[in-house]
PDB file of C-alpha atoms in Angstrom:
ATOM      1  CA  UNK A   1      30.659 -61.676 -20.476  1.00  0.00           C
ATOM      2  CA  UNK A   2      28.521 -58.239 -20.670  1.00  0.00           C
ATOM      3  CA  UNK A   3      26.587 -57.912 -23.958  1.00  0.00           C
ATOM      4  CA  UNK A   4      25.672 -54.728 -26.003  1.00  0.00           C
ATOM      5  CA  UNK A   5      24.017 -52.570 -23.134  1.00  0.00           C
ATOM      6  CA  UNK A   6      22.253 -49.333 -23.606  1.00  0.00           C
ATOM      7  CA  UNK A   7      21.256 -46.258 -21.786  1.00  0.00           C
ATOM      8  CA  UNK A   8      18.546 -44.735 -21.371  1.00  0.00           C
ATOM      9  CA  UNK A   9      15.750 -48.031 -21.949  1.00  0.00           C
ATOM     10  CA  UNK A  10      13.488 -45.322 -22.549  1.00  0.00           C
ATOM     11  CA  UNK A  11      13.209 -41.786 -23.205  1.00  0.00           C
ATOM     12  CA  UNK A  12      10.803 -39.225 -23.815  1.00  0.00           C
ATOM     13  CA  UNK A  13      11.576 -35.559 -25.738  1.00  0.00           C
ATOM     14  CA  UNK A  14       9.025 -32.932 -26.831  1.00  0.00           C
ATOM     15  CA  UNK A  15       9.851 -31.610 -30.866  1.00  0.00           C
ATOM     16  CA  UNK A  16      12.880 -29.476 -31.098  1.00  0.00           C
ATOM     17  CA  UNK A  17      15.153 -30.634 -28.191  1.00  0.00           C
ATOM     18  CA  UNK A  18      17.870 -32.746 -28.665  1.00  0.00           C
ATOM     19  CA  UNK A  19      18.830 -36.397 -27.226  1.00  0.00           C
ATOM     20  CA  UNK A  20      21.982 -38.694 -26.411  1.00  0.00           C
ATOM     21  CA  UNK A  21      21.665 -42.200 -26.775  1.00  0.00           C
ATOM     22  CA  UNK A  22      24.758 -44.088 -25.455  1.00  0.00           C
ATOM     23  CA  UNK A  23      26.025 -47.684 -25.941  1.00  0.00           C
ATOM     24  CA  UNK A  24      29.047 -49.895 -24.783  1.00  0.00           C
ATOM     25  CA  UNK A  25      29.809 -52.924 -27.166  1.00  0.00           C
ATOM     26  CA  UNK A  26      30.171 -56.391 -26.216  1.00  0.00           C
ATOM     27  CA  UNK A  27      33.504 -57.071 -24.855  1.00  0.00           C
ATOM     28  CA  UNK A  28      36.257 -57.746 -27.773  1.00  0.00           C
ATOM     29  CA  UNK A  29      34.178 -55.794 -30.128  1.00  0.00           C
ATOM     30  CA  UNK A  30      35.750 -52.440 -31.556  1.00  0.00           C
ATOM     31  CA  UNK A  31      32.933 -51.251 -33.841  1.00  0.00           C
ATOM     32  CA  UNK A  32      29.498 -50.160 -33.305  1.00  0.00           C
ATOM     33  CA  UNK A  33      26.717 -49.303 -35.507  1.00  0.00           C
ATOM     34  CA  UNK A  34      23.246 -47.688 -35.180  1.00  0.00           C
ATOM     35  CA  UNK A  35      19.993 -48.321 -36.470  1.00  0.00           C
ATOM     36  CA  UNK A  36      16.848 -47.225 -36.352  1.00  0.00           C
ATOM     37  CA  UNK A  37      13.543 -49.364 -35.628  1.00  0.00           C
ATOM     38  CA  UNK A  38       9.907 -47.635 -36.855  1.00  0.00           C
ATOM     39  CA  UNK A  39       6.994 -49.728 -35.007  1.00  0.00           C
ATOM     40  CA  UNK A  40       6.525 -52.754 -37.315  1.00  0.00           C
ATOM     41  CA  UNK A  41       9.419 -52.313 -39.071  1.00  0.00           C
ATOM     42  CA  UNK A  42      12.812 -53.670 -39.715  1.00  0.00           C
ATOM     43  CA  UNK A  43      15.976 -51.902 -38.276  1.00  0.00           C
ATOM     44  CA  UNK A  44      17.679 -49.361 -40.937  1.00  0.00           C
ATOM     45  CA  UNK A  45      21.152 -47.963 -40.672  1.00  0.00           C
ATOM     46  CA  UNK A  46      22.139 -45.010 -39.255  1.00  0.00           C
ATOM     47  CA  UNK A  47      25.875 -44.788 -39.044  1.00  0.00           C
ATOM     48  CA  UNK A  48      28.966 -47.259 -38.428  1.00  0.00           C
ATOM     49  CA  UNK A  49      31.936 -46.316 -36.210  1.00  0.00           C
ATOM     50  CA  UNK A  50      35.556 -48.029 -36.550  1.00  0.00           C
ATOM     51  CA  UNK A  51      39.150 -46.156 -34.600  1.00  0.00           C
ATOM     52  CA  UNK A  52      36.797 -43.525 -33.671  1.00  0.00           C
ATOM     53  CA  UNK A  53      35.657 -42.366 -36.851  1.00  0.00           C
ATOM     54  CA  UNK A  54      32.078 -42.570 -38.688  1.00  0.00           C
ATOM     55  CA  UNK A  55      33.100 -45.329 -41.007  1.00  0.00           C
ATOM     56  CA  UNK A  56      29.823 -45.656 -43.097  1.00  0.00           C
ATOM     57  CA  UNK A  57      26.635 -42.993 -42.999  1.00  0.00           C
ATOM     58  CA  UNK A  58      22.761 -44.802 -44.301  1.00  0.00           C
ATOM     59  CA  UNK A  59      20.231 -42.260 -45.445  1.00  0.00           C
ATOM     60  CA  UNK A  60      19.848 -40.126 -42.241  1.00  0.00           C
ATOM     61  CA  UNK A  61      19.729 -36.289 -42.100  1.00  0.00           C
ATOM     62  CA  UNK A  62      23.051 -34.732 -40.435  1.00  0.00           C
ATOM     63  CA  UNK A  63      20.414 -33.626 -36.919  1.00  0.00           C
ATOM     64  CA  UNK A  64      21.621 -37.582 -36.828  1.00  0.00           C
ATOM     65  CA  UNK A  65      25.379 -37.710 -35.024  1.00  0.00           C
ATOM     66  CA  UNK A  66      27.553 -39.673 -33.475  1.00  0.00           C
ATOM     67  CA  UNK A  67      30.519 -40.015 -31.052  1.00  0.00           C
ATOM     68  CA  UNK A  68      32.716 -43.515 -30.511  1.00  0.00           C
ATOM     69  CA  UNK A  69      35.404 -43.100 -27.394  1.00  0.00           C
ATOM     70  CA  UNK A  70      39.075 -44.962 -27.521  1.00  0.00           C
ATOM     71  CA  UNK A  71      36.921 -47.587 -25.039  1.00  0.00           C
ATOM     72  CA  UNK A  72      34.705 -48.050 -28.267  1.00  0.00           C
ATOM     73  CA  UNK A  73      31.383 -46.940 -26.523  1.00  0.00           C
ATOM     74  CA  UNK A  74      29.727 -44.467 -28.191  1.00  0.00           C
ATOM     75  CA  UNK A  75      26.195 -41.948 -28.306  1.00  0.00           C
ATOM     76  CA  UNK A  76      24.224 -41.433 -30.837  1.00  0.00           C
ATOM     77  CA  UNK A  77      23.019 -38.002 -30.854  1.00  0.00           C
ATOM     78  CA  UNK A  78      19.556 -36.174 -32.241  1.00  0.00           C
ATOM     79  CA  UNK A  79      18.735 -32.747 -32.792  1.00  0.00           C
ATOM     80  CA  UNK A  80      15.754 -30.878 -33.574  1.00  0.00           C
ATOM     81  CA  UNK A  81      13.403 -33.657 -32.529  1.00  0.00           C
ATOM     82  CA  UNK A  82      10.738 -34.747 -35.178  1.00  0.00           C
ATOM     83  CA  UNK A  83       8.042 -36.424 -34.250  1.00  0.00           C
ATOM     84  CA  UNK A  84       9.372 -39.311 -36.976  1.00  0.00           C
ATOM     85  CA  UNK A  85      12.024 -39.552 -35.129  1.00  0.00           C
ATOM     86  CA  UNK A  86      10.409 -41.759 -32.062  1.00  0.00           C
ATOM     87  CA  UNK A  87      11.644 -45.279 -32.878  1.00  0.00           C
ATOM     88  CA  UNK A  88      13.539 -47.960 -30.914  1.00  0.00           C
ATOM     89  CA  UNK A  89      17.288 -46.835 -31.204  1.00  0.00           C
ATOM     90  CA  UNK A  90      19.212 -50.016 -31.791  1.00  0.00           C
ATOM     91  CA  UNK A  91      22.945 -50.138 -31.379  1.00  0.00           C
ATOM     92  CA  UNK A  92      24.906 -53.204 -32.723  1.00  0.00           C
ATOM     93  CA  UNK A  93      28.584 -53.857 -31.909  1.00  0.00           C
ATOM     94  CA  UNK A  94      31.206 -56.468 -33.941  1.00  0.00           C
ATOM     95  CA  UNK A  95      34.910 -57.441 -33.934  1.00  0.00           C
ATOM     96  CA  UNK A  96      35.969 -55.993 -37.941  1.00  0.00           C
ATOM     97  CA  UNK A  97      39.326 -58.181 -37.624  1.00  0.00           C
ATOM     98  CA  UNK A  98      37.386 -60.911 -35.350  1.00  0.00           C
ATOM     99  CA  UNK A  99      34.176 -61.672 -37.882  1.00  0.00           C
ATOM    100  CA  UNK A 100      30.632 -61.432 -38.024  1.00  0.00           C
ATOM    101  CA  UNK A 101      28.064 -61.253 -36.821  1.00  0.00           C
ATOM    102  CA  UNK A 102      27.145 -57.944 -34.943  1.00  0.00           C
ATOM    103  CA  UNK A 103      25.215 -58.434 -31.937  1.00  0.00           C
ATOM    104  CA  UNK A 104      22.515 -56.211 -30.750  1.00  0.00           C
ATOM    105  CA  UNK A 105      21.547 -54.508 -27.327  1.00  0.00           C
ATOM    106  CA  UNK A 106      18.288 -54.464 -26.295  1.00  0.00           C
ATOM    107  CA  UNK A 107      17.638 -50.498 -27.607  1.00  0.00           C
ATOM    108  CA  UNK A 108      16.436 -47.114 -26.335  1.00  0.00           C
ATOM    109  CA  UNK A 109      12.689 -45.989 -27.062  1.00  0.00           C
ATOM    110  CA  UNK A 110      12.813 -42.548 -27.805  1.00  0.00           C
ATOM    111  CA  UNK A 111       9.261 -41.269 -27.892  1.00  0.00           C
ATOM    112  CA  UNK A 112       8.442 -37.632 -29.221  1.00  0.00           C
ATOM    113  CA  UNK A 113       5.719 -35.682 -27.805  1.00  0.00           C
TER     114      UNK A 113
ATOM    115  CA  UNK B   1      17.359 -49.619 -54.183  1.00  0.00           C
ATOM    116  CA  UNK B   2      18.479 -52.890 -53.034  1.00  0.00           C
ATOM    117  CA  UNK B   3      16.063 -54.755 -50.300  1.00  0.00           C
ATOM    118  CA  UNK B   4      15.315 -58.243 -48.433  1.00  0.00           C
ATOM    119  CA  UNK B   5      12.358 -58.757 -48.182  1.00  0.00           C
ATOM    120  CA  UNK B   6      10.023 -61.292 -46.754  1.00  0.00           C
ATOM    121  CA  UNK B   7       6.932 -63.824 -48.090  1.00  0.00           C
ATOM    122  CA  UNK B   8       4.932 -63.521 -45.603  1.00  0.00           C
ATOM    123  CA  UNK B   9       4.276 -61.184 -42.550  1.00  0.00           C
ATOM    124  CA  UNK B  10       2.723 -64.184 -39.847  1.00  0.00           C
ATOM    125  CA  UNK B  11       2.865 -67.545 -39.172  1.00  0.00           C
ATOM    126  CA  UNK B  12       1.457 -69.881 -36.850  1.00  0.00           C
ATOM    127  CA  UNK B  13       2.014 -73.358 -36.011  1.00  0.00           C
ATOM    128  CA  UNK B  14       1.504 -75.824 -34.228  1.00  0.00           C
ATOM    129  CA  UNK B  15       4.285 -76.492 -30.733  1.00  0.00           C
ATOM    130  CA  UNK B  16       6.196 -79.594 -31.376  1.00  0.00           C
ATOM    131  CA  UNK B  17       6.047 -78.951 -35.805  1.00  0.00           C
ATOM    132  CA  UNK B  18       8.265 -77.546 -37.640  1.00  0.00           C
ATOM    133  CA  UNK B  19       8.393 -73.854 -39.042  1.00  0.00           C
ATOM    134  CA  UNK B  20       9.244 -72.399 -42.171  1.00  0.00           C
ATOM    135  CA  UNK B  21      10.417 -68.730 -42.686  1.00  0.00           C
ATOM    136  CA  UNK B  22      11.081 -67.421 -45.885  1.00  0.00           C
ATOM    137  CA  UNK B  23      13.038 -64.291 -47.275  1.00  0.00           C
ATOM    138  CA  UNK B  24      13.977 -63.077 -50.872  1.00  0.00           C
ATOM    139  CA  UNK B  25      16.879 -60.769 -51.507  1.00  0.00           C
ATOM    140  CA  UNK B  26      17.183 -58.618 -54.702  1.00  0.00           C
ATOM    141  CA  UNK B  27      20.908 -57.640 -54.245  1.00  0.00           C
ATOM    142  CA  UNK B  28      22.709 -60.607 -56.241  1.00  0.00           C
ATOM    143  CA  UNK B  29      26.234 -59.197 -54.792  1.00  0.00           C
ATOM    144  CA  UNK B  30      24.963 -60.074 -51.101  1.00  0.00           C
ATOM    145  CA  UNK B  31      27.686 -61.910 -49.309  1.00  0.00           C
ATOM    146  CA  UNK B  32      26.261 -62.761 -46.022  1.00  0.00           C
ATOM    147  CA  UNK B  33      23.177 -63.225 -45.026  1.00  0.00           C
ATOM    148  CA  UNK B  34      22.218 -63.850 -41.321  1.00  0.00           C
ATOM    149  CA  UNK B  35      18.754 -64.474 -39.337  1.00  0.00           C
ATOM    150  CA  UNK B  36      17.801 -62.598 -36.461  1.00  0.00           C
ATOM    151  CA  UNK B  37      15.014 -62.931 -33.901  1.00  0.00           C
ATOM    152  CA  UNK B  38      13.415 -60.346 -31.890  1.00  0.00           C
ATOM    153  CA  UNK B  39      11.546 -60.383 -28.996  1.00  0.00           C
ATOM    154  CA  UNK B  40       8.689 -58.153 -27.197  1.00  0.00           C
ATOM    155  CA  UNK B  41      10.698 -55.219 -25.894  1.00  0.00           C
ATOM    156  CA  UNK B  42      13.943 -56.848 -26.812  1.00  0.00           C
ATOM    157  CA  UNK B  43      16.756 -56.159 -29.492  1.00  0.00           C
ATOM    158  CA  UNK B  44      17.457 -58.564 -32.414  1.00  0.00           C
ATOM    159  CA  UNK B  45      19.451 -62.290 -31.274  1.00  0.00           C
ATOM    160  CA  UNK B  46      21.464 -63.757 -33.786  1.00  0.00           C
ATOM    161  CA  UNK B  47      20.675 -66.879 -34.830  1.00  0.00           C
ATOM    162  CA  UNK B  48      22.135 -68.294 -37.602  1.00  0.00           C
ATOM    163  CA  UNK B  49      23.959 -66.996 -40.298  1.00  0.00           C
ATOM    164  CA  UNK B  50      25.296 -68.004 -43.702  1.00  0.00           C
ATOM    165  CA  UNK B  51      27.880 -66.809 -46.679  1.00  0.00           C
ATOM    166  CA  UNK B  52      26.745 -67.087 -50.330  1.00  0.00           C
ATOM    167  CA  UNK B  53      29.510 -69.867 -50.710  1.00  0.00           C
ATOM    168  CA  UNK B  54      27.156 -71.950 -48.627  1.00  0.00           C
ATOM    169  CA  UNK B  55      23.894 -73.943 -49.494  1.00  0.00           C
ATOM    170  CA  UNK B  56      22.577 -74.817 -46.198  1.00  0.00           C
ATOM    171  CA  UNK B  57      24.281 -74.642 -42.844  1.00  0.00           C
ATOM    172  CA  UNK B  58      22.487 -76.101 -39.356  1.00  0.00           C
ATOM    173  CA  UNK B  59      22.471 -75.116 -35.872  1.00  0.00           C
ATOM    174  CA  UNK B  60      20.658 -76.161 -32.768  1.00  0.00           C
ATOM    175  CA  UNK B  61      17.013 -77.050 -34.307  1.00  0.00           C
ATOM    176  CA  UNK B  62      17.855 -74.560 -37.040  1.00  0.00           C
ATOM    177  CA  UNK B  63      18.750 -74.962 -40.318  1.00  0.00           C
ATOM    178  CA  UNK B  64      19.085 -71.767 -42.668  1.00  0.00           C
ATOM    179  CA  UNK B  65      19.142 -72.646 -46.522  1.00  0.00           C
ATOM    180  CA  UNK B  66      20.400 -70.225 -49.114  1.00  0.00           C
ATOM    181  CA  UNK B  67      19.250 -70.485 -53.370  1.00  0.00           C
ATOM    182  CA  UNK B  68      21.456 -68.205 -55.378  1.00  0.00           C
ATOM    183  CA  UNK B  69      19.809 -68.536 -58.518  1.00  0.00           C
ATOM    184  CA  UNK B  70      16.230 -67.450 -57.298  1.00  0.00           C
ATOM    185  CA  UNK B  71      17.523 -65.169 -54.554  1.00  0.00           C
ATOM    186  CA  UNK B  72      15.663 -66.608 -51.508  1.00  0.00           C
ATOM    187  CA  UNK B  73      16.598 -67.465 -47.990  1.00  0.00           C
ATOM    188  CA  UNK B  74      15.154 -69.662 -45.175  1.00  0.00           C
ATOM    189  CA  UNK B  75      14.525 -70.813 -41.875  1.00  0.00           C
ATOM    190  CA  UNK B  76      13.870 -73.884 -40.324  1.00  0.00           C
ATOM    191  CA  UNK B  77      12.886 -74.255 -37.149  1.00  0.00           C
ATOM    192  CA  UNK B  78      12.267 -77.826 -36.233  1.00  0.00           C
ATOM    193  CA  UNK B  79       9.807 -78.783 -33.075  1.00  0.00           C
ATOM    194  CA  UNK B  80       9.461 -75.547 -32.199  1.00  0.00           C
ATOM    195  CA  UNK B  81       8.757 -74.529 -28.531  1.00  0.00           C
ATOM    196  CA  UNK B  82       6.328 -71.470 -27.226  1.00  0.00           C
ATOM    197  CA  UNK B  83       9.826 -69.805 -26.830  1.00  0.00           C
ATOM    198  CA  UNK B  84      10.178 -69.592 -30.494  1.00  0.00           C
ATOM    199  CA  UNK B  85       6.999 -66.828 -30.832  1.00  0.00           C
ATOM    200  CA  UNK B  86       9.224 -63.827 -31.954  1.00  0.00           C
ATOM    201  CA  UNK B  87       9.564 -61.470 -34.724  1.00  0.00           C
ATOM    202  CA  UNK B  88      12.568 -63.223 -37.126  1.00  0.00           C
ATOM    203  CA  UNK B  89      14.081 -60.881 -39.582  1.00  0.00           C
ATOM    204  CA  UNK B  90      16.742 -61.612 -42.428  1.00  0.00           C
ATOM    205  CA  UNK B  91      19.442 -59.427 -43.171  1.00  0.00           C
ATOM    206  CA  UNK B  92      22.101 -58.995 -45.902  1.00  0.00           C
ATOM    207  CA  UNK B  93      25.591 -57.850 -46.123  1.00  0.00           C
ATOM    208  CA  UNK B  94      26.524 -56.930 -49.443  1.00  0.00           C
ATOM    209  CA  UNK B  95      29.715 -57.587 -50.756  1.00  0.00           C
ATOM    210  CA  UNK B  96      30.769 -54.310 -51.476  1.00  0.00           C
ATOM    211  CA  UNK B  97      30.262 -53.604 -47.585  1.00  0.00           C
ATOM    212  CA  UNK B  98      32.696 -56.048 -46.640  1.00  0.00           C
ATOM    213  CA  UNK B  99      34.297 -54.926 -43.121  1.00  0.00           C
ATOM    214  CA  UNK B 100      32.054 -52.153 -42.945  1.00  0.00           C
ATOM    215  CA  UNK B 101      29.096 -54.639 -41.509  1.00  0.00           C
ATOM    216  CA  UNK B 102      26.002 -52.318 -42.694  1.00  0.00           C
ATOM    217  CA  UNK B 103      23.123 -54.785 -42.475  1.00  0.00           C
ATOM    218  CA  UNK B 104      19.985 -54.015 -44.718  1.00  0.00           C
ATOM    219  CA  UNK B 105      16.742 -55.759 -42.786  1.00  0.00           C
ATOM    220  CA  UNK B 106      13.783 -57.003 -43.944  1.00  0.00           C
ATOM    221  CA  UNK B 107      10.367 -56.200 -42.229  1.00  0.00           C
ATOM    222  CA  UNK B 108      10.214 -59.315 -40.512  1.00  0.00           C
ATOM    223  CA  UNK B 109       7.675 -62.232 -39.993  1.00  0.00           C
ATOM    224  CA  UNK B 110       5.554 -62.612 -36.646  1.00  0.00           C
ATOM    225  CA  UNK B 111       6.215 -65.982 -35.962  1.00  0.00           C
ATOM    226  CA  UNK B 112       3.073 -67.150 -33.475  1.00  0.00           C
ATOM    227  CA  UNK B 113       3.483 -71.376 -31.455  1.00  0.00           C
ATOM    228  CA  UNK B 114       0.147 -72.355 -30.857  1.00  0.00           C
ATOM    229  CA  UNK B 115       0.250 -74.373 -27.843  1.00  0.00           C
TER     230      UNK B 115
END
């Protein structure tokens, strides 16, 4: 049984451009959330997507989208690159009719140049 | 705004004796709480989780407890192993969230075994 997996494991951008961060759920799941994880930090909500929609939105600027597909993967997308905006890019996947908890993949590193 | 938030930011002990991580929440309406624990280059693992109904609930060598009135959480790791040294973060559903699964983390706490 595949877990959360994510593509690319790492990436790196120069200021400006713009990046795609993808993500399939764990099998069973049908909604995936985002986060976002500073060095030394705890993870911090980006969005939530449910039926293909962005369910719930956390204090990110709109250069912060997102895309779920009727398989339930979905990308995360960035534009105008900041240099705040290297992090690990965690998504999270959970049943919402089959109970917690959401389980994690093992993230993208975006690094900003 | 709301947080979780966490006592302290290391820990180390001794392989074989038992740990103790500790987390306060300010958000009284929190519903579920659950502990995570991350690894070097590796995403959060659930470990254990709990709903506010709950005092204490155990796992494999884990026991999580919760105290409503004081707002604090923790975990118990009994004779822990080398493959315990992780990061272990709390996190908090609130229970105006519920079904919409947004989980607000605290910092963490570096837990080190000393062999």
């Amino acid at each position: 049984d595949a877990g959360v997996t994510q593509s690319p494991t790492h990436l790196i951008k120069t200021r400006g451009q713009q990046v795609t961060l993808r993500c399939s759920p764990k099998s069973g799941h049908d909604t995936v959330s985002w986060y976002q994880q500073a060095l030394g930090q705890g993870p911090q909500f980006i969005f939530q997507y449910y039926e293909e929609e962005e369910r719930q939105r956390g204090n990110f600027p709109d250069r912060f989208s997102g895309h779920q597909f009727p398989n339930y993967s979905s990308e995360l997308n960035v534009n105008a690159l900041l240099l705040g905006d290297s992090a690990l890019y965690l998504c999270a996947s959970s049943s919402l009719t089959g109970g917690r908890p959401q389980h994690f993949g093992d993230g993208t590193r975006l690094s900003i140049l | 705004g709301e947080s979780v938030g966490l006592h302290l930011p290391t820990l180390s002990v001794q392989e074989g004796d038992n740990s103790i991580i500790n987390c306060a929440y300010s958000n009284s309406a929190s519903d579920y709480f659950i502990w995570y624990k991350q690894e070097s280059g590796k995403g959060p693992q659930f470990i254990i989780d709990i709903r506010s109904n709950m005092d204490k609930r155990q796992g494999q060598r884990v026991t999580v407890l919760l105290n409503k009135t004081v707002k604090h959480l923790s975990l118990q790791i009994a004779a822990t192993q080398p493959g315990d040294s992780a990061v272990y973060f709390c996190a908090e559903i609130p229970i105006s969230n519920f079904g919409n699964e947004k989980l607000t983390f605290g910092t963490g706490t570096r837990l080190t075994i000393i062999p």
